[in-house]
Amino acid sequence: MSILVCGSVAYDTIMVFHDRFKNHILPDQIHILNVAFLVPDMRREFGGCAGNIAYNLKLLGADPLIMATVGDDAAPYLSRLDQLGLRADHVRAVSGSFTAQAFITTDVDDNQITAFHPGAMNHSHQNRVSDAKGVKLGIVAPDGRDGMLGHAQQFAEAGIPFVFDPGQGLPMFSGPELEACLEMASYCALNDYEARMLSEKTGRSIEDLAGDVDALVVTLGAEGSQIYVEGQRIDIPCVKAEALVDPTGCGDAFRSGLLYGIANGMDWETTGRLASVMGSLKIAHRGGQNHRPSRTEIAERYAAAFGEKPW
């Protein structure tokens, strides 16, 4: 029985400008902006929400299925999935398109200018949940709008519990659409900003919205996370990281812990703590998929933080 991870597979091209953007952008000339930044440092990372979540689930010992769409340039990513032992049976290639990718330029003050090209992600609705067999749990992570709505509906029709994780895609949906997705979902995961936006779009409090699902999880960065379940709130502390290097992909790592805990029948406090551990392991490394703890090391980090092992 597998966890089906529906979401984006993407490349992140990250460049570093060894100066400050403000020194090269004239405020009174912003209407005729024409600037070029020399970026001596550049790296390309494997990312995307589905890719990152599945990567972390594999570290935990799960055997996830990725459902995503990629373009003609996907060969390096597909090769990587194969090397990692991550199944790509439901990663659909869309001819004539690029794999989704972000181009991020950062200056010395950590300001960022990002250009995002969705590419093949816009065709995610071509994949159907029913194409994947033996699925016991799923997640609808940020992806193409039509794909997210379709996959939520298909999970519900198949009677498969799933996590609704709108993430940065949340602004694409209206209040009624978000409420409909919550009613179909078994669980919902958001960061604190997304939780406020969801509340504003629906006109309902988070406590009220939590009643639509079995559990609603809100991450609070360094303040930990909150799990709203059965009319109560469970506060989960943040696990101290070895280093604070790069938050990219931390939310995806956190969600892998949630999925693993749910799939393996862990109680909510253990599940939330495992999710917190996964986020802390990720933040100490650059990119979304460059941390490589063993399952034993994950359990040891959990024990060091909470005084007992999760398995």
PDB file of C-alpha atoms in Angstrom:
ATOM      1  CA  MET A   1       0.000   0.000   0.000  1.00  0.00           C
ATOM      2  CA  SER A   2       1.462   3.341  -1.091  1.00  0.00           C
ATOM      3  CA  ILE A   3       1.257   7.037  -0.374  1.00  0.00           C
ATOM      4  CA  LEU A   4       0.370   8.936  -3.561  1.00  0.00           C
ATOM      5  CA  VAL A   5       2.069  12.337  -3.719  1.00  0.00           C
ATOM      6  CA  CYS A   6       0.337  14.673  -6.194  1.00  0.00           C
ATOM      7  CA  GLY A   7       2.179  17.929  -6.821  1.00  0.00           C
ATOM      8  CA  SER A   8       4.933  19.654  -8.720  1.00  0.00           C
ATOM      9  CA  VAL A   9       8.300  18.362  -9.886  1.00  0.00           C
ATOM     10  CA  ALA A  10      10.565  21.312 -10.606  1.00  0.00           C
ATOM     11  CA  TYR A  11      14.076  22.600 -11.052  1.00  0.00           C
ATOM     12  CA  ASP A  12      15.319  25.501  -8.923  1.00  0.00           C
ATOM     13  CA  THR A  13      18.139  27.543 -10.457  1.00  0.00           C
ATOM     14  CA  ILE A  14      19.642  29.662  -7.679  1.00  0.00           C
ATOM     15  CA  MET A  15      22.048  32.524  -8.418  1.00  0.00           C
ATOM     16  CA  VAL A  16      23.919  34.835  -6.067  1.00  0.00           C
ATOM     17  CA  PHE A  17      24.568  38.515  -6.849  1.00  0.00           C
ATOM     18  CA  HIS A  18      27.553  39.780  -4.814  1.00  0.00           C
ATOM     19  CA  ASP A  19      26.078  43.213  -4.196  1.00  0.00           C
ATOM     20  CA  ARG A  20      22.792  44.835  -3.221  1.00  0.00           C
ATOM     21  CA  PHE A  21      19.904  45.184  -5.649  1.00  0.00           C
ATOM     22  CA  LYS A  22      19.166  48.624  -4.215  1.00  0.00           C
ATOM     23  CA  ASN A  23      22.540  49.896  -5.452  1.00  0.00           C
ATOM     24  CA  HIS A  24      21.522  49.173  -9.038  1.00  0.00           C
ATOM     25  CA  ILE A  25      17.826  50.015  -9.109  1.00  0.00           C
ATOM     26  CA  LEU A  26      16.986  53.720  -9.214  1.00  0.00           C
ATOM     27  CA  PRO A  27      13.601  54.269  -7.527  1.00  0.00           C
ATOM     28  CA  ASP A  28      12.696  57.235  -9.731  1.00  0.00           C
ATOM     29  CA  GLN A  29      13.460  55.180 -12.871  1.00  0.00           C
ATOM     30  CA  ILE A  30      11.512  52.076 -11.942  1.00  0.00           C
ATOM     31  CA  HIS A  31       9.071  52.675 -14.805  1.00  0.00           C
ATOM     32  CA  ILE A  32      11.898  52.092 -17.332  1.00  0.00           C
ATOM     33  CA  LEU A  33      13.697  49.348 -15.437  1.00  0.00           C
ATOM     34  CA  ASN A  34      16.469  47.681 -17.418  1.00  0.00           C
ATOM     35  CA  VAL A  35      19.094  46.019 -15.224  1.00  0.00           C
ATOM     36  CA  ALA A  36      21.472  43.085 -15.462  1.00  0.00           C
ATOM     37  CA  PHE A  37      23.105  41.363 -12.491  1.00  0.00           C
ATOM     38  CA  LEU A  38      26.379  39.473 -12.772  1.00  0.00           C
ATOM     39  CA  VAL A  39      25.923  36.212 -10.820  1.00  0.00           C
ATOM     40  CA  PRO A  40      29.231  34.336 -10.397  1.00  0.00           C
ATOM     41  CA  ASP A  41      27.597  31.698  -8.177  1.00  0.00           C
ATOM     42  CA  MET A  42      24.897  29.448  -9.585  1.00  0.00           C
ATOM     43  CA  ARG A  43      23.544  26.041  -8.694  1.00  0.00           C
ATOM     44  CA  ARG A  44      20.654  23.930  -9.890  1.00  0.00           C
ATOM     45  CA  GLU A  45      18.602  22.016  -7.366  1.00  0.00           C
ATOM     46  CA  PHE A  46      16.004  19.302  -7.750  1.00  0.00           C
ATOM     47  CA  GLY A  47      12.769  20.517  -6.193  1.00  0.00           C
ATOM     48  CA  GLY A  48       9.033  20.817  -6.528  1.00  0.00           C
ATOM     49  CA  CYS A  49       6.627  19.895  -3.740  1.00  0.00           C
ATOM     50  CA  ALA A  50       5.942  16.339  -4.912  1.00  0.00           C
ATOM     51  CA  GLY A  51       9.628  15.658  -5.505  1.00  0.00           C
ATOM     52  CA  ASN A  52      10.617  17.019  -2.091  1.00  0.00           C
ATOM     53  CA  ILE A  53       7.858  15.237  -0.159  1.00  0.00           C
ATOM     54  CA  ALA A  54       8.566  11.907  -1.833  1.00  0.00           C
ATOM     55  CA  TYR A  55      12.315  12.298  -1.223  1.00  0.00           C
ATOM     56  CA  ASN A  56      11.717  12.741   2.506  1.00  0.00           C
ATOM     57  CA  LEU A  57       9.224   9.882   2.665  1.00  0.00           C
ATOM     58  CA  LYS A  58      11.888   7.637   1.154  1.00  0.00           C
ATOM     59  CA  LEU A  59      14.309   8.704   3.907  1.00  0.00           C
ATOM     60  CA  LEU A  60      11.676   7.618   6.440  1.00  0.00           C
ATOM     61  CA  GLY A  61      11.444   4.187   4.833  1.00  0.00           C
ATOM     62  CA  ALA A  62       8.203   4.653   2.897  1.00  0.00           C
ATOM     63  CA  ASP A  63       7.660   3.741  -0.758  1.00  0.00           C
ATOM     64  CA  PRO A  64       5.792   6.762  -2.159  1.00  0.00           C
ATOM     65  CA  LEU A  65       4.351   7.197  -5.628  1.00  0.00           C
ATOM     66  CA  ILE A  66       4.866  10.560  -7.352  1.00  0.00           C
ATOM     67  CA  MET A  67       2.099  11.888  -9.592  1.00  0.00           C
ATOM     68  CA  ALA A  68       3.316  14.895 -11.569  1.00  0.00           C
ATOM     69  CA  THR A  69       3.900  16.302 -15.039  1.00  0.00           C
ATOM     70  CA  VAL A  70       7.318  17.157 -16.509  1.00  0.00           C
ATOM     71  CA  GLY A  71       8.682  18.559 -19.754  1.00  0.00           C
ATOM     72  CA  ASP A  72      11.177  17.620 -22.435  1.00  0.00           C
ATOM     73  CA  ASP A  73      14.067  18.596 -20.143  1.00  0.00           C
ATOM     74  CA  ALA A  74      13.176  16.115 -17.386  1.00  0.00           C
ATOM     75  CA  ALA A  75      15.828  13.455 -18.111  1.00  0.00           C
ATOM     76  CA  PRO A  76      18.214  14.502 -15.280  1.00  0.00           C
ATOM     77  CA  TYR A  77      15.359  14.539 -12.763  1.00  0.00           C
ATOM     78  CA  LEU A  78      13.962  11.188 -13.923  1.00  0.00           C
ATOM     79  CA  SER A  79      17.451   9.685 -13.716  1.00  0.00           C
ATOM     80  CA  ARG A  80      17.766  10.981 -10.160  1.00  0.00           C
ATOM     81  CA  LEU A  81      14.413   9.469  -9.156  1.00  0.00           C
ATOM     82  CA  ASP A  82      15.580   6.132 -10.516  1.00  0.00           C
ATOM     83  CA  GLN A  83      18.859   6.342  -8.592  1.00  0.00           C
ATOM     84  CA  LEU A  84      16.947   7.128  -5.394  1.00  0.00           C
ATOM     85  CA  GLY A  85      14.563   4.232  -5.907  1.00  0.00           C
ATOM     86  CA  LEU A  86      11.584   6.560  -6.232  1.00  0.00           C
ATOM     87  CA  ARG A  87       8.949   5.241  -8.602  1.00  0.00           C
ATOM     88  CA  ALA A  88       8.025   7.497 -11.506  1.00  0.00           C
ATOM     89  CA  ASP A  89       5.220   5.380 -12.968  1.00  0.00           C
ATOM     90  CA  HIS A  90       2.845   8.346 -12.771  1.00  0.00           C
ATOM     91  CA  VAL A  91       5.248  11.128 -13.762  1.00  0.00           C
ATOM     92  CA  ARG A  92       3.805  12.126 -17.130  1.00  0.00           C
ATOM     93  CA  ALA A  93       5.991  13.761 -19.793  1.00  0.00           C
ATOM     94  CA  VAL A  94       4.244  16.598 -21.652  1.00  0.00           C
ATOM     95  CA  SER A  95       5.838  17.003 -25.070  1.00  0.00           C
ATOM     96  CA  GLY A  96       6.717  20.528 -26.152  1.00  0.00           C
ATOM     97  CA  SER A  97       6.946  21.904 -22.620  1.00  0.00           C
ATOM     98  CA  PHE A  98       9.575  22.600 -19.979  1.00  0.00           C
ATOM     99  CA  THR A  99       9.558  21.103 -16.521  1.00  0.00           C
ATOM    100  CA  ALA A 100       8.374  23.704 -13.994  1.00  0.00           C
ATOM    101  CA  GLN A 101      11.278  25.807 -12.794  1.00  0.00           C
ATOM    102  CA  ALA A 102      12.155  28.766 -10.650  1.00  0.00           C
ATOM    103  CA  PHE A 103      15.021  31.157 -11.372  1.00  0.00           C
ATOM    104  CA  ILE A 104      16.036  32.810  -8.118  1.00  0.00           C
ATOM    105  CA  THR A 105      18.597  35.605  -7.776  1.00  0.00           C
ATOM    106  CA  THR A 106      19.664  36.529  -4.231  1.00  0.00           C
ATOM    107  CA  ASP A 107      21.727  39.556  -3.180  1.00  0.00           C
ATOM    108  CA  VAL A 108      24.015  39.956  -0.162  1.00  0.00           C
ATOM    109  CA  ASP A 109      21.084  41.136   1.984  1.00  0.00           C
ATOM    110  CA  ASP A 110      19.136  37.953   1.149  1.00  0.00           C
ATOM    111  CA  ASN A 111      16.654  39.885  -0.980  1.00  0.00           C
ATOM    112  CA  GLN A 112      15.365  37.727  -3.805  1.00  0.00           C
ATOM    113  CA  ILE A 113      14.067  38.232  -7.333  1.00  0.00           C
ATOM    114  CA  THR A 114      12.313  35.126  -8.615  1.00  0.00           C
ATOM    115  CA  ALA A 115      10.861  34.192 -11.970  1.00  0.00           C
ATOM    116  CA  PHE A 116       8.726  31.036 -12.020  1.00  0.00           C
ATOM    117  CA  HIS A 117       7.741  29.139 -15.156  1.00  0.00           C
ATOM    118  CA  PRO A 118       5.001  26.524 -14.514  1.00  0.00           C
ATOM    119  CA  GLY A 119       5.510  24.720 -17.828  1.00  0.00           C
ATOM    120  CA  ALA A 120       4.292  21.135 -17.719  1.00  0.00           C
ATOM    121  CA  MET A 121       2.755  21.714 -14.287  1.00  0.00           C
ATOM    122  CA  ASN A 122      -0.190  23.371 -16.033  1.00  0.00           C
ATOM    123  CA  HIS A 123      -1.047  19.964 -17.507  1.00  0.00           C
ATOM    124  CA  SER A 124      -1.211  18.121 -14.177  1.00  0.00           C
ATOM    125  CA  HIS A 125      -4.943  17.522 -14.667  1.00  0.00           C
ATOM    126  CA  GLN A 126      -4.007  14.930 -17.312  1.00  0.00           C
ATOM    127  CA  ASN A 127      -3.039  12.600 -14.462  1.00  0.00           C
ATOM    128  CA  ARG A 128      -5.797  10.764 -12.628  1.00  0.00           C
ATOM    129  CA  VAL A 129      -5.670   9.312  -9.127  1.00  0.00           C
ATOM    130  CA  SER A 130      -7.419   6.165 -10.366  1.00  0.00           C
ATOM    131  CA  ASP A 131      -4.345   5.360 -12.494  1.00  0.00           C
ATOM    132  CA  ALA A 132      -2.394   4.552  -9.312  1.00  0.00           C
ATOM    133  CA  LYS A 133      -3.196   1.231  -7.657  1.00  0.00           C
ATOM    134  CA  GLY A 134      -2.846   0.149  -4.045  1.00  0.00           C
ATOM    135  CA  VAL A 135      -2.967   3.697  -2.654  1.00  0.00           C
ATOM    136  CA  LYS A 136      -4.015   4.064   0.999  1.00  0.00           C
ATOM    137  CA  LEU A 137      -3.193   7.729   1.576  1.00  0.00           C
ATOM    138  CA  GLY A 138      -2.553  10.775  -0.593  1.00  0.00           C
ATOM    139  CA  ILE A 139      -1.634  14.427  -0.608  1.00  0.00           C
ATOM    140  CA  VAL A 140      -2.699  17.211  -2.965  1.00  0.00           C
ATOM    141  CA  ALA A 141       0.298  19.559  -2.859  1.00  0.00           C
ATOM    142  CA  PRO A 142       0.838  22.752  -4.910  1.00  0.00           C
ATOM    143  CA  ASP A 143       0.481  22.026  -8.622  1.00  0.00           C
ATOM    144  CA  GLY A 144      -1.558  23.247 -11.568  1.00  0.00           C
ATOM    145  CA  ARG A 145      -4.926  24.642 -10.465  1.00  0.00           C
ATOM    146  CA  ASP A 146      -7.072  22.206 -12.464  1.00  0.00           C
ATOM    147  CA  GLY A 147      -4.922  19.307 -11.363  1.00  0.00           C
ATOM    148  CA  MET A 148      -5.288  20.162  -7.679  1.00  0.00           C
ATOM    149  CA  LEU A 149      -9.071  20.447  -7.906  1.00  0.00           C
ATOM    150  CA  GLY A 150      -9.329  17.286  -9.987  1.00  0.00           C
ATOM    151  CA  HIS A 151      -7.093  15.203  -7.759  1.00  0.00           C
ATOM    152  CA  ALA A 152      -8.972  16.281  -4.622  1.00  0.00           C
ATOM    153  CA  GLN A 153     -12.237  15.203  -6.244  1.00  0.00           C
ATOM    154  CA  GLN A 154     -10.730  11.905  -7.425  1.00  0.00           C
ATOM    155  CA  PHE A 155      -9.306  11.038  -3.990  1.00  0.00           C
ATOM    156  CA  ALA A 156     -12.729  11.698  -2.468  1.00  0.00           C
ATOM    157  CA  GLU A 157     -14.532   9.606  -5.090  1.00  0.00           C
ATOM    158  CA  ALA A 158     -12.114   6.723  -4.515  1.00  0.00           C
ATOM    159  CA  GLY A 159     -12.599   6.932  -0.742  1.00  0.00           C
ATOM    160  CA  ILE A 160      -8.870   7.528  -0.195  1.00  0.00           C
ATOM    161  CA  PRO A 161      -8.007   9.844   2.710  1.00  0.00           C
ATOM    162  CA  PHE A 162      -5.732  12.716   1.685  1.00  0.00           C
ATOM    163  CA  VAL A 163      -3.997  15.826   2.930  1.00  0.00           C
ATOM    164  CA  PHE A 164      -5.033  19.068   1.261  1.00  0.00           C
ATOM    165  CA  ASP A 165      -1.888  21.223   1.090  1.00  0.00           C
ATOM    166  CA  PRO A 166      -2.671  24.303  -1.030  1.00  0.00           C
ATOM    167  CA  GLY A 167       0.606  26.078  -0.132  1.00  0.00           C
ATOM    168  CA  GLN A 168       1.641  28.853  -2.487  1.00  0.00           C
ATOM    169  CA  GLY A 169      -1.223  27.834  -4.774  1.00  0.00           C
ATOM    170  CA  LEU A 170      -3.838  28.988  -2.278  1.00  0.00           C
ATOM    171  CA  PRO A 171      -4.433  32.398  -3.943  1.00  0.00           C
ATOM    172  CA  MET A 172      -5.626  30.572  -7.102  1.00  0.00           C
ATOM    173  CA  PHE A 173      -8.785  29.390  -5.344  1.00  0.00           C
ATOM    174  CA  SER A 174     -11.931  31.131  -4.184  1.00  0.00           C
ATOM    175  CA  GLY A 175     -13.336  30.741  -0.694  1.00  0.00           C
ATOM    176  CA  PRO A 176     -16.043  28.277  -1.812  1.00  0.00           C
ATOM    177  CA  GLU A 177     -13.472  26.202  -3.739  1.00  0.00           C
ATOM    178  CA  LEU A 178     -11.236  26.001  -0.684  1.00  0.00           C
ATOM    179  CA  GLU A 179     -14.154  24.967   1.520  1.00  0.00           C
ATOM    180  CA  ALA A 180     -15.131  22.290  -1.000  1.00  0.00           C
ATOM    181  CA  CYS A 181     -11.588  20.888  -0.944  1.00  0.00           C
ATOM    182  CA  LEU A 182     -11.594  20.847   2.866  1.00  0.00           C
ATOM    183  CA  GLU A 183     -14.887  18.971   2.899  1.00  0.00           C
ATOM    184  CA  MET A 184     -13.408  16.326   0.586  1.00  0.00           C
ATOM    185  CA  ALA A 185     -10.084  16.086   2.441  1.00  0.00           C
ATOM    186  CA  SER A 186      -9.337  14.165   5.611  1.00  0.00           C
ATOM    187  CA  TYR A 187      -6.485  16.485   6.644  1.00  0.00           C
ATOM    188  CA  CYS A 188      -5.176  19.951   5.837  1.00  0.00           C
ATOM    189  CA  ALA A 189      -1.670  21.411   6.244  1.00  0.00           C
ATOM    190  CA  LEU A 190      -0.814  25.129   6.059  1.00  0.00           C
ATOM    191  CA  ASN A 191       1.785  27.575   7.274  1.00  0.00           C
ATOM    192  CA  ASP A 192       0.641  30.458   9.469  1.00  0.00           C
ATOM    193  CA  TYR A 193       0.404  32.937   6.562  1.00  0.00           C
ATOM    194  CA  GLU A 194      -1.635  30.493   4.476  1.00  0.00           C
ATOM    195  CA  ALA A 195      -3.874  29.810   7.468  1.00  0.00           C
ATOM    196  CA  ARG A 196      -4.663  33.527   7.772  1.00  0.00           C
ATOM    197  CA  MET A 197      -5.355  33.730   4.031  1.00  0.00           C
ATOM    198  CA  LEU A 198      -7.629  30.681   4.182  1.00  0.00           C
ATOM    199  CA  SER A 199      -9.521  32.262   7.064  1.00  0.00           C
ATOM    200  CA  GLU A 200      -9.912  35.545   5.170  1.00  0.00           C
ATOM    201  CA  LYS A 201     -11.056  33.860   1.952  1.00  0.00           C
ATOM    202  CA  THR A 202     -13.655  31.719   3.687  1.00  0.00           C
ATOM    203  CA  GLY A 203     -14.696  34.179   6.383  1.00  0.00           C
ATOM    204  CA  ARG A 204     -14.260  31.452   8.996  1.00  0.00           C
ATOM    205  CA  SER A 205     -11.815  30.971  11.857  1.00  0.00           C
ATOM    206  CA  ILE A 206      -9.169  28.260  11.722  1.00  0.00           C
ATOM    207  CA  GLU A 207     -10.840  26.558  14.677  1.00  0.00           C
ATOM    208  CA  ASP A 208     -14.091  26.449  12.724  1.00  0.00           C
ATOM    209  CA  LEU A 209     -12.429  25.252   9.508  1.00  0.00           C
ATOM    210  CA  ALA A 210     -10.683  22.484  11.437  1.00  0.00           C
ATOM    211  CA  GLY A 211     -14.108  20.962  12.002  1.00  0.00           C
ATOM    212  CA  ASP A 212     -14.314  20.138   8.286  1.00  0.00           C
ATOM    213  CA  VAL A 213     -11.366  17.701   8.487  1.00  0.00           C
ATOM    214  CA  ASP A 214     -10.051  15.050  10.874  1.00  0.00           C
ATOM    215  CA  ALA A 215      -7.028  17.236  11.608  1.00  0.00           C
ATOM    216  CA  LEU A 216      -5.775  20.648  10.505  1.00  0.00           C
ATOM    217  CA  VAL A 217      -2.071  21.441  10.941  1.00  0.00           C
ATOM    218  CA  VAL A 218      -0.592  24.954  11.013  1.00  0.00           C
ATOM    219  CA  THR A 219       3.195  25.399  10.987  1.00  0.00           C
ATOM    220  CA  LEU A 220       4.663  28.423  12.772  1.00  0.00           C
ATOM    221  CA  GLY A 221       8.319  28.318  11.727  1.00  0.00           C
ATOM    222  CA  ALA A 222      10.613  28.602  14.738  1.00  0.00           C
ATOM    223  CA  GLU A 223       7.540  28.568  17.014  1.00  0.00           C
ATOM    224  CA  GLY A 224       6.721  24.965  16.091  1.00  0.00           C
ATOM    225  CA  SER A 225       3.290  23.880  14.884  1.00  0.00           C
ATOM    226  CA  GLN A 226      -0.308  23.419  15.998  1.00  0.00           C
ATOM    227  CA  ILE A 227      -2.559  20.448  15.288  1.00  0.00           C
ATOM    228  CA  TYR A 228      -6.299  21.058  15.564  1.00  0.00           C
ATOM    229  CA  VAL A 229      -8.013  17.723  16.129  1.00  0.00           C
ATOM    230  CA  GLU A 230     -11.297  16.686  17.776  1.00  0.00           C
ATOM    231  CA  GLY A 231     -11.955  20.191  19.048  1.00  0.00           C
ATOM    232  CA  GLN A 232      -8.577  20.466  20.732  1.00  0.00           C
ATOM    233  CA  ARG A 233      -5.213  22.005  19.820  1.00  0.00           C
ATOM    234  CA  ILE A 234      -1.964  20.103  20.223  1.00  0.00           C
ATOM    235  CA  ASP A 235       1.125  22.312  20.352  1.00  0.00           C
ATOM    236  CA  ILE A 236       4.238  20.771  18.806  1.00  0.00           C
ATOM    237  CA  PRO A 237       7.610  22.387  19.600  1.00  0.00           C
ATOM    238  CA  CYS A 238      10.195  23.219  16.976  1.00  0.00           C
ATOM    239  CA  VAL A 239      13.191  20.854  17.000  1.00  0.00           C
ATOM    240  CA  LYS A 240      16.469  22.741  17.208  1.00  0.00           C
ATOM    241  CA  ALA A 241      18.455  22.367  13.979  1.00  0.00           C
ATOM    242  CA  GLU A 242      22.207  21.806  13.782  1.00  0.00           C
ATOM    243  CA  ALA A 243      22.415  24.860  11.517  1.00  0.00           C
ATOM    244  CA  LEU A 244      20.049  27.331   9.851  1.00  0.00           C
ATOM    245  CA  VAL A 245      21.208  27.155   6.244  1.00  0.00           C
ATOM    246  CA  ASP A 246      18.226  27.201   3.871  1.00  0.00           C
ATOM    247  CA  PRO A 247      14.461  26.994   4.568  1.00  0.00           C
ATOM    248  CA  THR A 248      13.697  25.853   0.996  1.00  0.00           C
ATOM    249  CA  GLY A 249      11.720  22.615   1.188  1.00  0.00           C
ATOM    250  CA  CYS A 250      11.287  22.625   4.980  1.00  0.00           C
ATOM    251  CA  GLY A 251       7.512  22.595   4.668  1.00  0.00           C
ATOM    252  CA  ASP A 252       7.700  19.608   2.327  1.00  0.00           C
ATOM    253  CA  ALA A 253       9.977  17.736   4.739  1.00  0.00           C
ATOM    254  CA  PHE A 254       7.505  18.508   7.543  1.00  0.00           C
ATOM    255  CA  ARG A 255       4.642  17.118   5.476  1.00  0.00           C
ATOM    256  CA  SER A 256       6.519  13.890   4.881  1.00  0.00           C
ATOM    257  CA  GLY A 257       6.533  13.356   8.643  1.00  0.00           C
ATOM    258  CA  LEU A 258       2.800  13.995   8.788  1.00  0.00           C
ATOM    259  CA  LEU A 259       2.110  11.519   5.998  1.00  0.00           C
ATOM    260  CA  TYR A 260       4.362   8.863   7.497  1.00  0.00           C
ATOM    261  CA  GLY A 261       2.752   9.207  10.901  1.00  0.00           C
ATOM    262  CA  ILE A 262      -0.787   9.048   9.498  1.00  0.00           C
ATOM    263  CA  ALA A 263       0.026   6.061   7.272  1.00  0.00           C
ATOM    264  CA  ASN A 264       1.559   4.154  10.179  1.00  0.00           C
ATOM    265  CA  GLY A 265      -1.160   4.855  12.723  1.00  0.00           C
ATOM    266  CA  MET A 266       0.928   7.079  15.006  1.00  0.00           C
ATOM    267  CA  ASP A 267      -0.883   9.333  17.468  1.00  0.00           C
ATOM    268  CA  TRP A 268      -1.015  13.022  16.592  1.00  0.00           C
ATOM    269  CA  GLU A 269       1.620  14.147  19.068  1.00  0.00           C
ATOM    270  CA  THR A 270       4.143  11.607  17.733  1.00  0.00           C
ATOM    271  CA  THR A 271       3.208  12.474  14.150  1.00  0.00           C
ATOM    272  CA  GLY A 272       3.686  16.195  14.748  1.00  0.00           C
ATOM    273  CA  ARG A 273       7.001  15.642  16.496  1.00  0.00           C
ATOM    274  CA  LEU A 274       8.282  13.468  13.629  1.00  0.00           C
ATOM    275  CA  ALA A 275       7.257  16.184  11.171  1.00  0.00           C
ATOM    276  CA  SER A 276       9.169  18.742  13.250  1.00  0.00           C
ATOM    277  CA  VAL A 277      12.272  16.521  13.230  1.00  0.00           C
ATOM    278  CA  MET A 278      12.151  16.208   9.432  1.00  0.00           C
ATOM    279  CA  GLY A 279      11.931  19.972   9.028  1.00  0.00           C
ATOM    280  CA  SER A 280      14.918  20.517  11.337  1.00  0.00           C
ATOM    281  CA  LEU A 281      17.030  18.011   9.407  1.00  0.00           C
ATOM    282  CA  LYS A 282      16.258  19.734   6.115  1.00  0.00           C
ATOM    283  CA  ILE A 283      16.963  23.316   7.172  1.00  0.00           C
ATOM    284  CA  ALA A 284      20.616  22.477   7.894  1.00  0.00           C
ATOM    285  CA  HIS A 285      21.256  21.840   4.174  1.00  0.00           C
ATOM    286  CA  ARG A 286      20.914  23.836   0.975  1.00  0.00           C
ATOM    287  CA  GLY A 287      18.148  22.885  -1.431  1.00  0.00           C
ATOM    288  CA  GLY A 288      15.168  20.638  -0.837  1.00  0.00           C
ATOM    289  CA  GLN A 289      16.833  17.275  -1.401  1.00  0.00           C
ATOM    290  CA  ASN A 290      20.447  17.375  -0.178  1.00  0.00           C
ATOM    291  CA  HIS A 291      20.016  16.123   3.399  1.00  0.00           C
ATOM    292  CA  ARG A 292      20.680  12.377   3.722  1.00  0.00           C
ATOM    293  CA  PRO A 293      19.983  11.128   7.248  1.00  0.00           C
ATOM    294  CA  SER A 294      19.425   7.402   7.665  1.00  0.00           C
ATOM    295  CA  ARG A 295      16.235   6.134   9.250  1.00  0.00           C
ATOM    296  CA  THR A 296      18.266   5.325  12.348  1.00  0.00           C
ATOM    297  CA  GLU A 297      19.622   8.880  12.479  1.00  0.00           C
ATOM    298  CA  ILE A 298      16.092  10.274  12.175  1.00  0.00           C
ATOM    299  CA  ALA A 299      14.997   8.166  15.151  1.00  0.00           C
ATOM    300  CA  GLU A 300      18.047   9.288  17.140  1.00  0.00           C
ATOM    301  CA  ARG A 301      17.301  12.952  16.430  1.00  0.00           C
ATOM    302  CA  TYR A 302      13.720  12.362  17.555  1.00  0.00           C
ATOM    303  CA  ALA A 303      14.928  10.690  20.761  1.00  0.00           C
ATOM    304  CA  ALA A 304      17.371  13.510  21.475  1.00  0.00           C
ATOM    305  CA  ALA A 305      14.538  16.049  21.193  1.00  0.00           C
ATOM    306  CA  PHE A 306      11.736  14.139  22.916  1.00  0.00           C
ATOM    307  CA  GLY A 307      13.326  11.460  25.102  1.00  0.00           C
ATOM    308  CA  GLU A 308      11.987   8.451  23.220  1.00  0.00           C
ATOM    309  CA  LYS A 309      12.275   6.917  19.762  1.00  0.00           C
ATOM    310  CA  PRO A 310       9.365   7.007  17.279  1.00  0.00           C
ATOM    311  CA  TRP A 311       9.877   3.353  16.236  1.00  0.00           C
TER     312      TRP A 311
END
